[in-house]
Coordinates of C-alpha atoms and ligand atoms in Angstrom, one line a residue:
X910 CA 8.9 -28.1 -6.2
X911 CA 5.5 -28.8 -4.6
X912 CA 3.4 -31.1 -5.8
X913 CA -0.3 -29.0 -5.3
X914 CA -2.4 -29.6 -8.1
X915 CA -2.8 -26.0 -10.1
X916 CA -6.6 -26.2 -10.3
X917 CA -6.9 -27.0 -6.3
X918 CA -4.3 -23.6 -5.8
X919 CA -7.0 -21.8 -7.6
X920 CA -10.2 -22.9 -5.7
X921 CA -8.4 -22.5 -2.1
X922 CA -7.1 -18.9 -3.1
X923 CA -11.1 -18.0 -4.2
X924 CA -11.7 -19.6 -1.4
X925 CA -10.1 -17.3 0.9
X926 CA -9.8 -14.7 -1.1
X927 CA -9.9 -12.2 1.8
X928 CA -6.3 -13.5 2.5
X929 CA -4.8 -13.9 -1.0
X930 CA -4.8 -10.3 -2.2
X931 CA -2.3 -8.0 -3.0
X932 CA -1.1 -7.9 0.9
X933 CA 1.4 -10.9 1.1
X934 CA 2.9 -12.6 3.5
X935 CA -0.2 -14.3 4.0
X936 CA 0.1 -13.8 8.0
X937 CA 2.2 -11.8 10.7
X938 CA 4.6 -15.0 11.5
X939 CA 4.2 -16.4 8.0
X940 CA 8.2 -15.7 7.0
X941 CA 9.2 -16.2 10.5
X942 CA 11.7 -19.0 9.4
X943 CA 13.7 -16.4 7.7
X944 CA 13.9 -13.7 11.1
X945 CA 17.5 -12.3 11.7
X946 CA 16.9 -12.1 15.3
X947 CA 20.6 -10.4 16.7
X948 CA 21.5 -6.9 16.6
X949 CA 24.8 -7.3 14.8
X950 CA 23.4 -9.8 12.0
X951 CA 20.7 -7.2 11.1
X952 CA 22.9 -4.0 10.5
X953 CA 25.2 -6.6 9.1
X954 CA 22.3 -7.0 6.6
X955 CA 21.3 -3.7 6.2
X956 CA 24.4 -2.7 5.4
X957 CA 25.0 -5.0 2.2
X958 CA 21.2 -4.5 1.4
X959 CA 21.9 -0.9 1.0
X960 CA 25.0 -1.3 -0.5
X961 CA 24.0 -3.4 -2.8
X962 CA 21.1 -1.1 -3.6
X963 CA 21.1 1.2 -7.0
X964 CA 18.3 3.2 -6.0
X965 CA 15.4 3.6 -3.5
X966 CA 12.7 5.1 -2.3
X967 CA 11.4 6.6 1.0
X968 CA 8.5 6.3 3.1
X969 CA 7.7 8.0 5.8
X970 CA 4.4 7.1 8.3
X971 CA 2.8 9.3 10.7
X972 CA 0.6 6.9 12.9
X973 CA -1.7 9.7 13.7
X974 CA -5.3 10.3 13.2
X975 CA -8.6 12.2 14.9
X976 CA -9.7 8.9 15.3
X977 CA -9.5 5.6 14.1
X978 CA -11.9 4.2 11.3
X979 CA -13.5 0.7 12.1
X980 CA -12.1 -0.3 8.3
X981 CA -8.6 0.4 8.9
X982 CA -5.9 -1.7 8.6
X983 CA -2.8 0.5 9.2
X984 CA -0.1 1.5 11.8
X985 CA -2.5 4.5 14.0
X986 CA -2.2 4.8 17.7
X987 CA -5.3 5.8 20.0
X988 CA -5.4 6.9 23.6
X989 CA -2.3 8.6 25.5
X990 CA -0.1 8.4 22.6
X991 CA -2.1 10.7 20.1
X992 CA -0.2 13.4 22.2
X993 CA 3.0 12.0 22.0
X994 CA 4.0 13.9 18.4
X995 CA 7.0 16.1 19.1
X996 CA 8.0 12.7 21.0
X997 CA 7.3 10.9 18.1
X998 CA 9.2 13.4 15.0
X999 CA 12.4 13.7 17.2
X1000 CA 12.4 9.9 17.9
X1001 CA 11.9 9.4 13.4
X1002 CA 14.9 12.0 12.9
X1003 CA 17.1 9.8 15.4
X1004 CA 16.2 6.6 12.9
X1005 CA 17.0 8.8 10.1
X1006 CA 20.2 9.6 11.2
X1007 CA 20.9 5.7 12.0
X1008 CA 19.9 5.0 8.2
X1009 CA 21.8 7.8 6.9
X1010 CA 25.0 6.1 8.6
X1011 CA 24.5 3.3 6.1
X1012 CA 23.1 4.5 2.8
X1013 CA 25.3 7.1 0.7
X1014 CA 23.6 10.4 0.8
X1015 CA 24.3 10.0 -3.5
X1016 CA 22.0 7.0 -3.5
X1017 CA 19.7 7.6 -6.2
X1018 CA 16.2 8.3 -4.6
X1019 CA 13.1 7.3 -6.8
X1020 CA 10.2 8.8 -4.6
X1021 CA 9.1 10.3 -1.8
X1022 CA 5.9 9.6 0.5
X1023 CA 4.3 10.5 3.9
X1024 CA 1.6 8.2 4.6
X1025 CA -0.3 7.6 7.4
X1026 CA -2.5 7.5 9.6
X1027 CA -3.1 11.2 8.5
X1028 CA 0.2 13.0 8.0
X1029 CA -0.9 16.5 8.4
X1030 CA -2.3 15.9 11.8
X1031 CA 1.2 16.8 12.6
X1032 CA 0.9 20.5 11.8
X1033 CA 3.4 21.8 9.4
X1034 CA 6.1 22.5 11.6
X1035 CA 6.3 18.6 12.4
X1036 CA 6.7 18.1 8.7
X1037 CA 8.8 20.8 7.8
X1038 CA 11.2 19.4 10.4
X1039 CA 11.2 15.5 9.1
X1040 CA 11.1 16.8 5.5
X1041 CA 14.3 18.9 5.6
X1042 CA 16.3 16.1 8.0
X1043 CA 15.3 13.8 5.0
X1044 CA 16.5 16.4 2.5
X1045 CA 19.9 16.6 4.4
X1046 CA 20.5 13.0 5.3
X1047 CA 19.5 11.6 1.5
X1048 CA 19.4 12.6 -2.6
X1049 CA 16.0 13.9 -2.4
X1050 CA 15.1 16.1 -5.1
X1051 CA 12.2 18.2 -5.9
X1052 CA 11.7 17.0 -9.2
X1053 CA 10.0 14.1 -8.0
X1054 CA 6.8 14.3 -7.5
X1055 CA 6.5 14.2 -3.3
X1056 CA 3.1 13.0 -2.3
X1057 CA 1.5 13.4 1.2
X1058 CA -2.2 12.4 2.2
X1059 CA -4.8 14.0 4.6
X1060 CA -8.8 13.3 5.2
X1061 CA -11.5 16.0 4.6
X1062 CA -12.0 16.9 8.2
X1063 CA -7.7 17.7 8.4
X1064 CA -8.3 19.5 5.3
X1065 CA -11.0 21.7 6.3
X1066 CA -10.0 22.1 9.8
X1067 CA -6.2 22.6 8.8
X1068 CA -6.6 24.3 5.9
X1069 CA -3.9 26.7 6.7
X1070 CA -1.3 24.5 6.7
X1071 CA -1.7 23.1 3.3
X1072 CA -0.1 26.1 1.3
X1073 CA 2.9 25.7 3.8
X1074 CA 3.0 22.1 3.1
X1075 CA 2.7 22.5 -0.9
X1076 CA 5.6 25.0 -0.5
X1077 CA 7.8 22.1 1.2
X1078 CA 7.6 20.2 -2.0
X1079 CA 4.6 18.2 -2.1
X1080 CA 2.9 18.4 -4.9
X1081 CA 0.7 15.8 -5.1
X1082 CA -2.2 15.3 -2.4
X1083 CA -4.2 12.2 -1.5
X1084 CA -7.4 12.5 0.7
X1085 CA -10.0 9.6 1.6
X1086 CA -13.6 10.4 0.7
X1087 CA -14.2 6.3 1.2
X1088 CA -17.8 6.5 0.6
X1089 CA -21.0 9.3 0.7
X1090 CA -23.4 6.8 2.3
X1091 CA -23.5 8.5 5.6
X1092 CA -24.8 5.4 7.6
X1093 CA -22.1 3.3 6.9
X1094 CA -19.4 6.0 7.8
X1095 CA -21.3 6.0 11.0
X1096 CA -20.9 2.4 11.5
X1097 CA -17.7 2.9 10.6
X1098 CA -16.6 6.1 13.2
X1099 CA -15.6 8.3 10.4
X1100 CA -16.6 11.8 9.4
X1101 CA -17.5 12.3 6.7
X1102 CA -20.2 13.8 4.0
X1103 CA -21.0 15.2 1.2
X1104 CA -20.6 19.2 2.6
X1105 CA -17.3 18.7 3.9
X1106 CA -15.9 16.1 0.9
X1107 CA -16.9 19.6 -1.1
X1108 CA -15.0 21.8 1.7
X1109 CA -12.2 20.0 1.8
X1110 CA -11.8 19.8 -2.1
X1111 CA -11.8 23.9 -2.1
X1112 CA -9.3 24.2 0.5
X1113 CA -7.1 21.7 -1.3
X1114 CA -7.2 23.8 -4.5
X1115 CA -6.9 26.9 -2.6
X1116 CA -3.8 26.0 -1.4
X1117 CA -2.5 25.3 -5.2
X1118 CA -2.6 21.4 -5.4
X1119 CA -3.0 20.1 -9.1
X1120 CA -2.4 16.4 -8.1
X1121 CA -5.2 15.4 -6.2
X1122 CA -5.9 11.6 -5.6
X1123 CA -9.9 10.7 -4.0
X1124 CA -9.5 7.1 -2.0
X1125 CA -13.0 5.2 -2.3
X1126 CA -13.5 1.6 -0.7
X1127 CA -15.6 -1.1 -1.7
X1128 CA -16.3 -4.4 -1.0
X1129 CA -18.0 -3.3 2.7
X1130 CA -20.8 -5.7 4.1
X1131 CA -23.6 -2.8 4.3
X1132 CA -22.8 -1.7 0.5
X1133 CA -24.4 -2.7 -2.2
X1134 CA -23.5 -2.5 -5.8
X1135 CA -26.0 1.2 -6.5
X1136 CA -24.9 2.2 -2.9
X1137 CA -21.0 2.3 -4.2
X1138 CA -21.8 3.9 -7.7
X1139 CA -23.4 7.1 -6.0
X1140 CA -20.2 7.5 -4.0
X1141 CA -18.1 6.8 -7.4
X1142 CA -20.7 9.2 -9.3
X1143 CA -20.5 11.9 -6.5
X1144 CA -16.3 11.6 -6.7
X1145 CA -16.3 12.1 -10.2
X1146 CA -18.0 15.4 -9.7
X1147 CA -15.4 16.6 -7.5
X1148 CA -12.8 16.5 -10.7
X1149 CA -9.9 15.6 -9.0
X1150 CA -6.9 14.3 -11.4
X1151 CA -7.0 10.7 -9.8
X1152 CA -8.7 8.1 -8.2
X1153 CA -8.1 5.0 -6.1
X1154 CA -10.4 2.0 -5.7
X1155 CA -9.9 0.4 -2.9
X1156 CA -10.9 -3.5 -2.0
X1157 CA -11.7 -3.6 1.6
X1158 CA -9.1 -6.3 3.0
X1159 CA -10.5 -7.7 6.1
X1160 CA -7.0 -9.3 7.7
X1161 CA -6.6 -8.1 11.3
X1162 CA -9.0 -5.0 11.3
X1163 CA -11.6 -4.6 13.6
X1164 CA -14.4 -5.5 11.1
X1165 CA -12.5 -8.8 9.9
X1166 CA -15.0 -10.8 10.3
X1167 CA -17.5 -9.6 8.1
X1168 CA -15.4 -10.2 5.1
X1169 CA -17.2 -14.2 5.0
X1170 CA -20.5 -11.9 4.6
X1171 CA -18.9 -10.4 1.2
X1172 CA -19.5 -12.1 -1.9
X1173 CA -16.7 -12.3 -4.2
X1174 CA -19.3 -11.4 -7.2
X1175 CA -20.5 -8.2 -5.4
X1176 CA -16.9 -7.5 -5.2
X1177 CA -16.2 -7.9 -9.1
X1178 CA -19.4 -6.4 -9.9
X1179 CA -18.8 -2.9 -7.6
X1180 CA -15.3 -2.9 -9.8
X1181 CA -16.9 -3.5 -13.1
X1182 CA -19.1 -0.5 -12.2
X1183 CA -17.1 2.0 -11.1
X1184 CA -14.4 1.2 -14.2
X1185 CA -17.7 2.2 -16.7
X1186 CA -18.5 4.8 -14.7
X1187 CA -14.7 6.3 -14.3
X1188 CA -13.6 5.4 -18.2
X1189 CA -16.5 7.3 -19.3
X1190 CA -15.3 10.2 -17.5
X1191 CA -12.4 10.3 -18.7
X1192 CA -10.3 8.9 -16.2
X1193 CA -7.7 5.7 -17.3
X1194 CA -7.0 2.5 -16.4
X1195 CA -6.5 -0.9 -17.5
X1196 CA -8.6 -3.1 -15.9
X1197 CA -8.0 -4.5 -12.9
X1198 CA -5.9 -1.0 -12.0
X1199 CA -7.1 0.4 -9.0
X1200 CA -6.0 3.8 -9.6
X1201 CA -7.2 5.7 -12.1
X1202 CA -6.0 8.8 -14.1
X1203 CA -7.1 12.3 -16.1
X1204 CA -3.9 12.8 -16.6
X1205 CA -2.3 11.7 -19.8
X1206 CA 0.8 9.2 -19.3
X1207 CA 0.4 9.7 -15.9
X1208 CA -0.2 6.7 -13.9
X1209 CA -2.1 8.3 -10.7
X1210 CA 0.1 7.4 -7.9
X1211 CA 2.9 8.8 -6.5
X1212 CA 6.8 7.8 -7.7
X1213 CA 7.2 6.0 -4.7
X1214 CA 4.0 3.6 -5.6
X1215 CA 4.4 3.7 -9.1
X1216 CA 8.2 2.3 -8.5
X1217 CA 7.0 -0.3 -5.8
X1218 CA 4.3 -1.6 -7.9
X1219 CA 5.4 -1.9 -11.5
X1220 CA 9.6 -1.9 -10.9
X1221 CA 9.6 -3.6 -7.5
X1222 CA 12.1 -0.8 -6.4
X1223 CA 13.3 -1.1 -3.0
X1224 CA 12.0 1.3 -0.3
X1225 CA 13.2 2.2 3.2
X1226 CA 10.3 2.5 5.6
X1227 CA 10.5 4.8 8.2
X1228 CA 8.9 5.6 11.9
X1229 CA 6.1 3.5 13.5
X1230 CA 5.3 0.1 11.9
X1231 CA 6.6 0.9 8.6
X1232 CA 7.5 -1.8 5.6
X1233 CA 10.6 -1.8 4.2
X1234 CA 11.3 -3.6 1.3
X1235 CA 14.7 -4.2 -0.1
X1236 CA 16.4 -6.3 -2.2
X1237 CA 16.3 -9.8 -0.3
X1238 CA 15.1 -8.5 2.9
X1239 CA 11.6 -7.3 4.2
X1240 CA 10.9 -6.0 7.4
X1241 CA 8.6 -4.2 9.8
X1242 CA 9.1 -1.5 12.0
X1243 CA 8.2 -1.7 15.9
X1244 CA 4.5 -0.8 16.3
X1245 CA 3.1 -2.8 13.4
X1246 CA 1.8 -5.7 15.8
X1247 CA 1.1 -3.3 19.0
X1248 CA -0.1 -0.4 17.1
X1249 CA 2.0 1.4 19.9
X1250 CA 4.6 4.0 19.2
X1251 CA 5.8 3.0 22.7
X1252 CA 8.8 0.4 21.5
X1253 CA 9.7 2.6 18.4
X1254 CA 10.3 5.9 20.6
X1255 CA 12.3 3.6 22.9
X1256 CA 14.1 1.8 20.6
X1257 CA 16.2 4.8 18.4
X1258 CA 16.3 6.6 21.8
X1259 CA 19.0 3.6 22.8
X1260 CA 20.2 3.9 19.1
X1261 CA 18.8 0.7 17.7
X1262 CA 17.3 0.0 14.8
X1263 CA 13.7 0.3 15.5
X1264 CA 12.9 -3.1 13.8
X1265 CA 10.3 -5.3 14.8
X1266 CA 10.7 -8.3 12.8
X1267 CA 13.3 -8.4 9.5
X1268 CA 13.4 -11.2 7.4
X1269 CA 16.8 -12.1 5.1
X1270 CA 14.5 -13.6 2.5
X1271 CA 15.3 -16.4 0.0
X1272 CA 14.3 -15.1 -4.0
X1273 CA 10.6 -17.1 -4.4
X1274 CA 9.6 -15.2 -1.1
X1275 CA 10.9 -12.0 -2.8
X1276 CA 8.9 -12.7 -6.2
X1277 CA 5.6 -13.9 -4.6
X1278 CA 5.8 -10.2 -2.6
X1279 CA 6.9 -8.5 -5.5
X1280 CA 4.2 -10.0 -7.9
X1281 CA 1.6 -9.6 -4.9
X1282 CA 2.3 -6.2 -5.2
X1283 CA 2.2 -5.9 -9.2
X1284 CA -1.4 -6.9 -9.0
X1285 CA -2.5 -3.6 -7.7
X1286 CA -2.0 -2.5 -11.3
X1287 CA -3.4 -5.3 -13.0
X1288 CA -0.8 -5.5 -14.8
X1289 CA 3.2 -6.7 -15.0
X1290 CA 6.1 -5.2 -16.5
X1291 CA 8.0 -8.3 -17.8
X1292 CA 11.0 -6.0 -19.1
X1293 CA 10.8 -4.4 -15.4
X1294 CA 10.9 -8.4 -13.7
X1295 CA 13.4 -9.1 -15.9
X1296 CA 15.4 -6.4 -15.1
X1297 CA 14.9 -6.9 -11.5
X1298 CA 14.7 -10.6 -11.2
X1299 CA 17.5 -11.1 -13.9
X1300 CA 15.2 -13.7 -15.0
X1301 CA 11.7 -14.1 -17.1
X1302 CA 8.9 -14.7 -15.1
X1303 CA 7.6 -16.3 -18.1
X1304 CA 10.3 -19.2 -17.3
X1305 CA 9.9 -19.3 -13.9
X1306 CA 6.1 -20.2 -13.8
X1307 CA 5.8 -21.5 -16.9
X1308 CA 3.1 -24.4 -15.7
X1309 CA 1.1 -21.6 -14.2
X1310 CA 1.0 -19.3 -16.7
X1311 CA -0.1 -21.5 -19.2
X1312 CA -3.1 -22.3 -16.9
X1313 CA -3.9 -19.1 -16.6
X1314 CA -4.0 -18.5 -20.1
X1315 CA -5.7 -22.0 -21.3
X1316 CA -8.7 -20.3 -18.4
X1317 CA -8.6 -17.3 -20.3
X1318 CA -7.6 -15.5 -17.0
X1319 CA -4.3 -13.6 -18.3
X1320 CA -3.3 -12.0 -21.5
X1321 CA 0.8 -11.7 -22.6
X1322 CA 1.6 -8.9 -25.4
X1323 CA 4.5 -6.7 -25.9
X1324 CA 6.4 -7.6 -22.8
X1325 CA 3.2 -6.7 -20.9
X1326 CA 1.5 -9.6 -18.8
X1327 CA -2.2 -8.4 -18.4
X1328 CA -5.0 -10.1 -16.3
X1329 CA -8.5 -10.2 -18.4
X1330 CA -12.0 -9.1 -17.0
X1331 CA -12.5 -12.5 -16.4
X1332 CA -8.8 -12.7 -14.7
X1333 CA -10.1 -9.6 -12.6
X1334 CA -13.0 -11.3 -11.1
X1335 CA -10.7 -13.9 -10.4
X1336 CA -7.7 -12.2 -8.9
X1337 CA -7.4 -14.3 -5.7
X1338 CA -7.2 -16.6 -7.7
X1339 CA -4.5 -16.1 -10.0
X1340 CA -2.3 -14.4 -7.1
X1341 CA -1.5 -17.7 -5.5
X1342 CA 0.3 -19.0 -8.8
X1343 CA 3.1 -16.4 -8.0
X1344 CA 3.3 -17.7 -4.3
X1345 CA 6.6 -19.6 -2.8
X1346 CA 6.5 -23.1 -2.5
X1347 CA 6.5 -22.5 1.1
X1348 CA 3.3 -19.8 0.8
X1349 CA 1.3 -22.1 -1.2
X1350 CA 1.6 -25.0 1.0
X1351 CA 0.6 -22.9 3.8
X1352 CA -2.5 -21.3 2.0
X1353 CA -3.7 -25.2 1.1
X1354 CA -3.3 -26.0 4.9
X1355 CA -5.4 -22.7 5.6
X1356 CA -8.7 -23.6 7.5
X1357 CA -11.6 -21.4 6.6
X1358 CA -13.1 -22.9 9.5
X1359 CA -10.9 -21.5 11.8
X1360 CA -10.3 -18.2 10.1
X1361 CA -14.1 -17.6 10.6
X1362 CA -13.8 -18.3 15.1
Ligands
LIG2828 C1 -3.4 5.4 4.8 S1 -5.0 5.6 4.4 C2 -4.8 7.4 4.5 C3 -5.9 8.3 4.2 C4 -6.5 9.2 5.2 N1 -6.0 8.9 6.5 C5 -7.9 9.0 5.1 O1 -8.5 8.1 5.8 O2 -8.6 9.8 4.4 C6 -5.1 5.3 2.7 C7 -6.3 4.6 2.2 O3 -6.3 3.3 2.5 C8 -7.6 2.8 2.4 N2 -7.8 1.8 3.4 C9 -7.8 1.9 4.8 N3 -8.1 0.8 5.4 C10 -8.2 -0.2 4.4 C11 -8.5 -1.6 4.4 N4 -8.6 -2.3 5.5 N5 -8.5 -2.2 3.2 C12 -8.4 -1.5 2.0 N6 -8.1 -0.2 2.0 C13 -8.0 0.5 3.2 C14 -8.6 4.0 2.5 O4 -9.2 4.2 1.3 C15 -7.6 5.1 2.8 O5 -8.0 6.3 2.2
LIG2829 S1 -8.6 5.4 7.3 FE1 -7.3 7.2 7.4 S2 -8.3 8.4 9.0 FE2 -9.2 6.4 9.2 S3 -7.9 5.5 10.8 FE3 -7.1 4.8 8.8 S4 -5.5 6.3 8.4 FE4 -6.8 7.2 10.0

């Protein structure tokens, strides 16, 4: 038990509430008392993990992009290696054939992503090829829904490939429009506008797609609150089925440190607007849900997100600085820190796991990711915890919760734990209460000072 006062745990995750979002650890080395470091005690623990496991589901990233945005945050490689993708897709389909050795091809499978970078940079025949070695090696099914993402300028200037890859199974499509303001793509190296968001819609629906999902961000320096509701405004004239909000988080991109320039109210504000805008249009959320839906019963995202986020389901992350996230253990694939493809490619070529870091986690670390995680639908499934946890969260932070409430933060009907308007404006806020006793003694002994050098 720690002995931080509930109120200070609160202020310090405001505080730095560029650090205490849904993303947790809170940094790279965070967990790094928990690394398995030898070869034999990590397929010792991926074995049990997975046999332990009732169900999963897979990821699959493609570190590949025309370029990379100034914004980003995820695994893409730049330089010499943007031409190493045949390298690349046989080196994936040797770490599928290691995994395969481990996890009964009759494991239940709960969903199905490629992410990226930008997946169908890769052409379709790169994706035909990882798809049907997944669809050999595992219990994928068609009957989920398989979801793949691109960006306009791959979807106008690929367009052909799109049919081929709706034929493969993927029926659900996610593309980033981010924003229409055409200066701040500029400062942020991204194509992007208006004429080819348009473009790239039409060759999306050309190609049969029903399940579109529109990425926006917010919460940029050079944004201001009228700036993001034109791009919200122009997205809802697009009409696709879904749409995700996302919060710019700062940590380790190459903009990081304009995130002290951000005001948390701007923040809450460009949400509060674009949830008006998008519930009168039609499209659902609770509040504080990022993505929202015109589809009835339909939460927006894919099975594989829709499992992480409200079921903690585990999910075996493959190829180049991929997450996996099991039942005790979370890891990283090698290229997550280098942003290099480099150490993957040569790691499953000497048939090793291509791990980076893998930590054997103890069960708070594993509930302060899970919950992290919850957040991103502003909501949390207690039956699902329970069922998970084999425990009530309700019990287990039984001080906290009562905070939250008494501060009129959280909400708790039906087995459904919901986070208020009020709670939404505080969310880095309330995240913290969920942390380890570990994660909360490091966020109080977090410098803003020093974040800010
Ligand atoms: C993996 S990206 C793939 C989408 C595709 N490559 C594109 O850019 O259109 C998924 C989404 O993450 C969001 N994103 C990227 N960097 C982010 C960051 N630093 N913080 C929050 N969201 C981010 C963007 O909205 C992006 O569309
Ligand atoms: S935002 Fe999309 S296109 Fe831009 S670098 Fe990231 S993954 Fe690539």
């Amino acid at each position: 038990m720690t002995t931080i006062d509930i109120n200070d745990l609160f202020r310090k995750g405001m505080e730095l509430h560029s650090i205490t979002n849904t993303a947790y650890p809170l940094t790279p080395t965070s967990l790094r008392e928990y690394a398995v470091r030898d070869e034999r005690s990590i397929q010792e623990l991926l074995e049990e993990e997975y046999q332990n496991m009732n169900c999963l589901s897979l990821y699959f990233h493609v570190p590949f992009c025309k370029s990379k945005c100034r914004f980003c945050e995820y695994v893409v490689v730049s330089g010499k290696e943007s031409d190493l993708k045949d390298e690349y897709v046989n080196a994936s389909l040797k770490e599928i054939d290691l995994y395969s050795q481990i996890i009964d091809k009759n494991k239940r499978i709960l969903g199905f992503d490629i992410g990226g970078g930008t997946p169908t940079e890769l052409g379709l025949q790169r994706i035909e090829k990882i798809t049907n070695k997944l669809f050999n090696s595992f219990n994928l099914n068609n009957e989920l829904t398989w979801s793949i993402e691109t960006t306009p300028y791959n979807a106008v200037n690929k367009s052909d490939d799109l049919k081929g890859i709706y034929d493969l199974g993927f029926h659900r499509i996610s593309m980033g429009v981010q924003t229409v303001n055409t200066e701040l793509l500029k400062k942020m190296e991204r194509e992007g506008g208006t004429l080819l968001y348009q473009r790239a819609v039409d060759a999306i629906r050309n190609a049969g797609y029903k399940r579109l999902n529109i990425d926006l961000m917010y919460g940029f320096k050079e944004q201001s609150v009228d700036d993001f509701k034109s791009t919200v405004e122009y997205t809802v004239s697009l009409s696709p089925e879904y749409i995700t909000l996302y919060e710019m988080r700062y940590k380790l991109t190459k903009i990081a440190s304009d995130a002290f320039d951000v005001t948390q109210s701007k923040i809450s504000t460009q949400y509060k607007i674009a949830y008006e805008i998008l519930t009168q249009n039609g499209y659902n959320a609770n509040y504080g849900k990022n993505t929202f839906s015109r589809i009835k019963d339909d939460h927006g995202t894919s099975d594989y997100l829709t499992n992480r986020v409200i079921n903690a389901t585990p999910y075996l992350g493959l190829g180049a600085g991929a997450q996996s996230f099991g039942l005790n253990y979370l890891a990283y694939n090698q290229g997550a820190a280098t942003k290099s493809i480099a150490k993957y490619i040569d790691h499953v070529n000497s048939g090793k796991f291509p791990i980076q870091d893998i930590y054997n986690l103890p069960e708070q670390e594993v509930i302060a990711k899970a919950v992290s995680v919850m957040f991103y639908f502003g909501f949390i499934d207690l039956v699902a915890f329970r069922q998970r946890f084999g425990k009530e969260l309700t019990g287990k932070f039984k001080d906290e919760i009562e905070y939250l409430k008494a501060k009129d933060l959280i909400m708790i009907e039906n087995d459904l734990f919901y986070i208020t308007e009020k709670g939404v404006a505080n969310l880095n806020g309330v995240i913290p209460m969920f942390y380890s006793d570990r994660s909360k003694t490091e966020l109080m002994n977090m410098d803003i000072e020093k974040l800010l050098r």
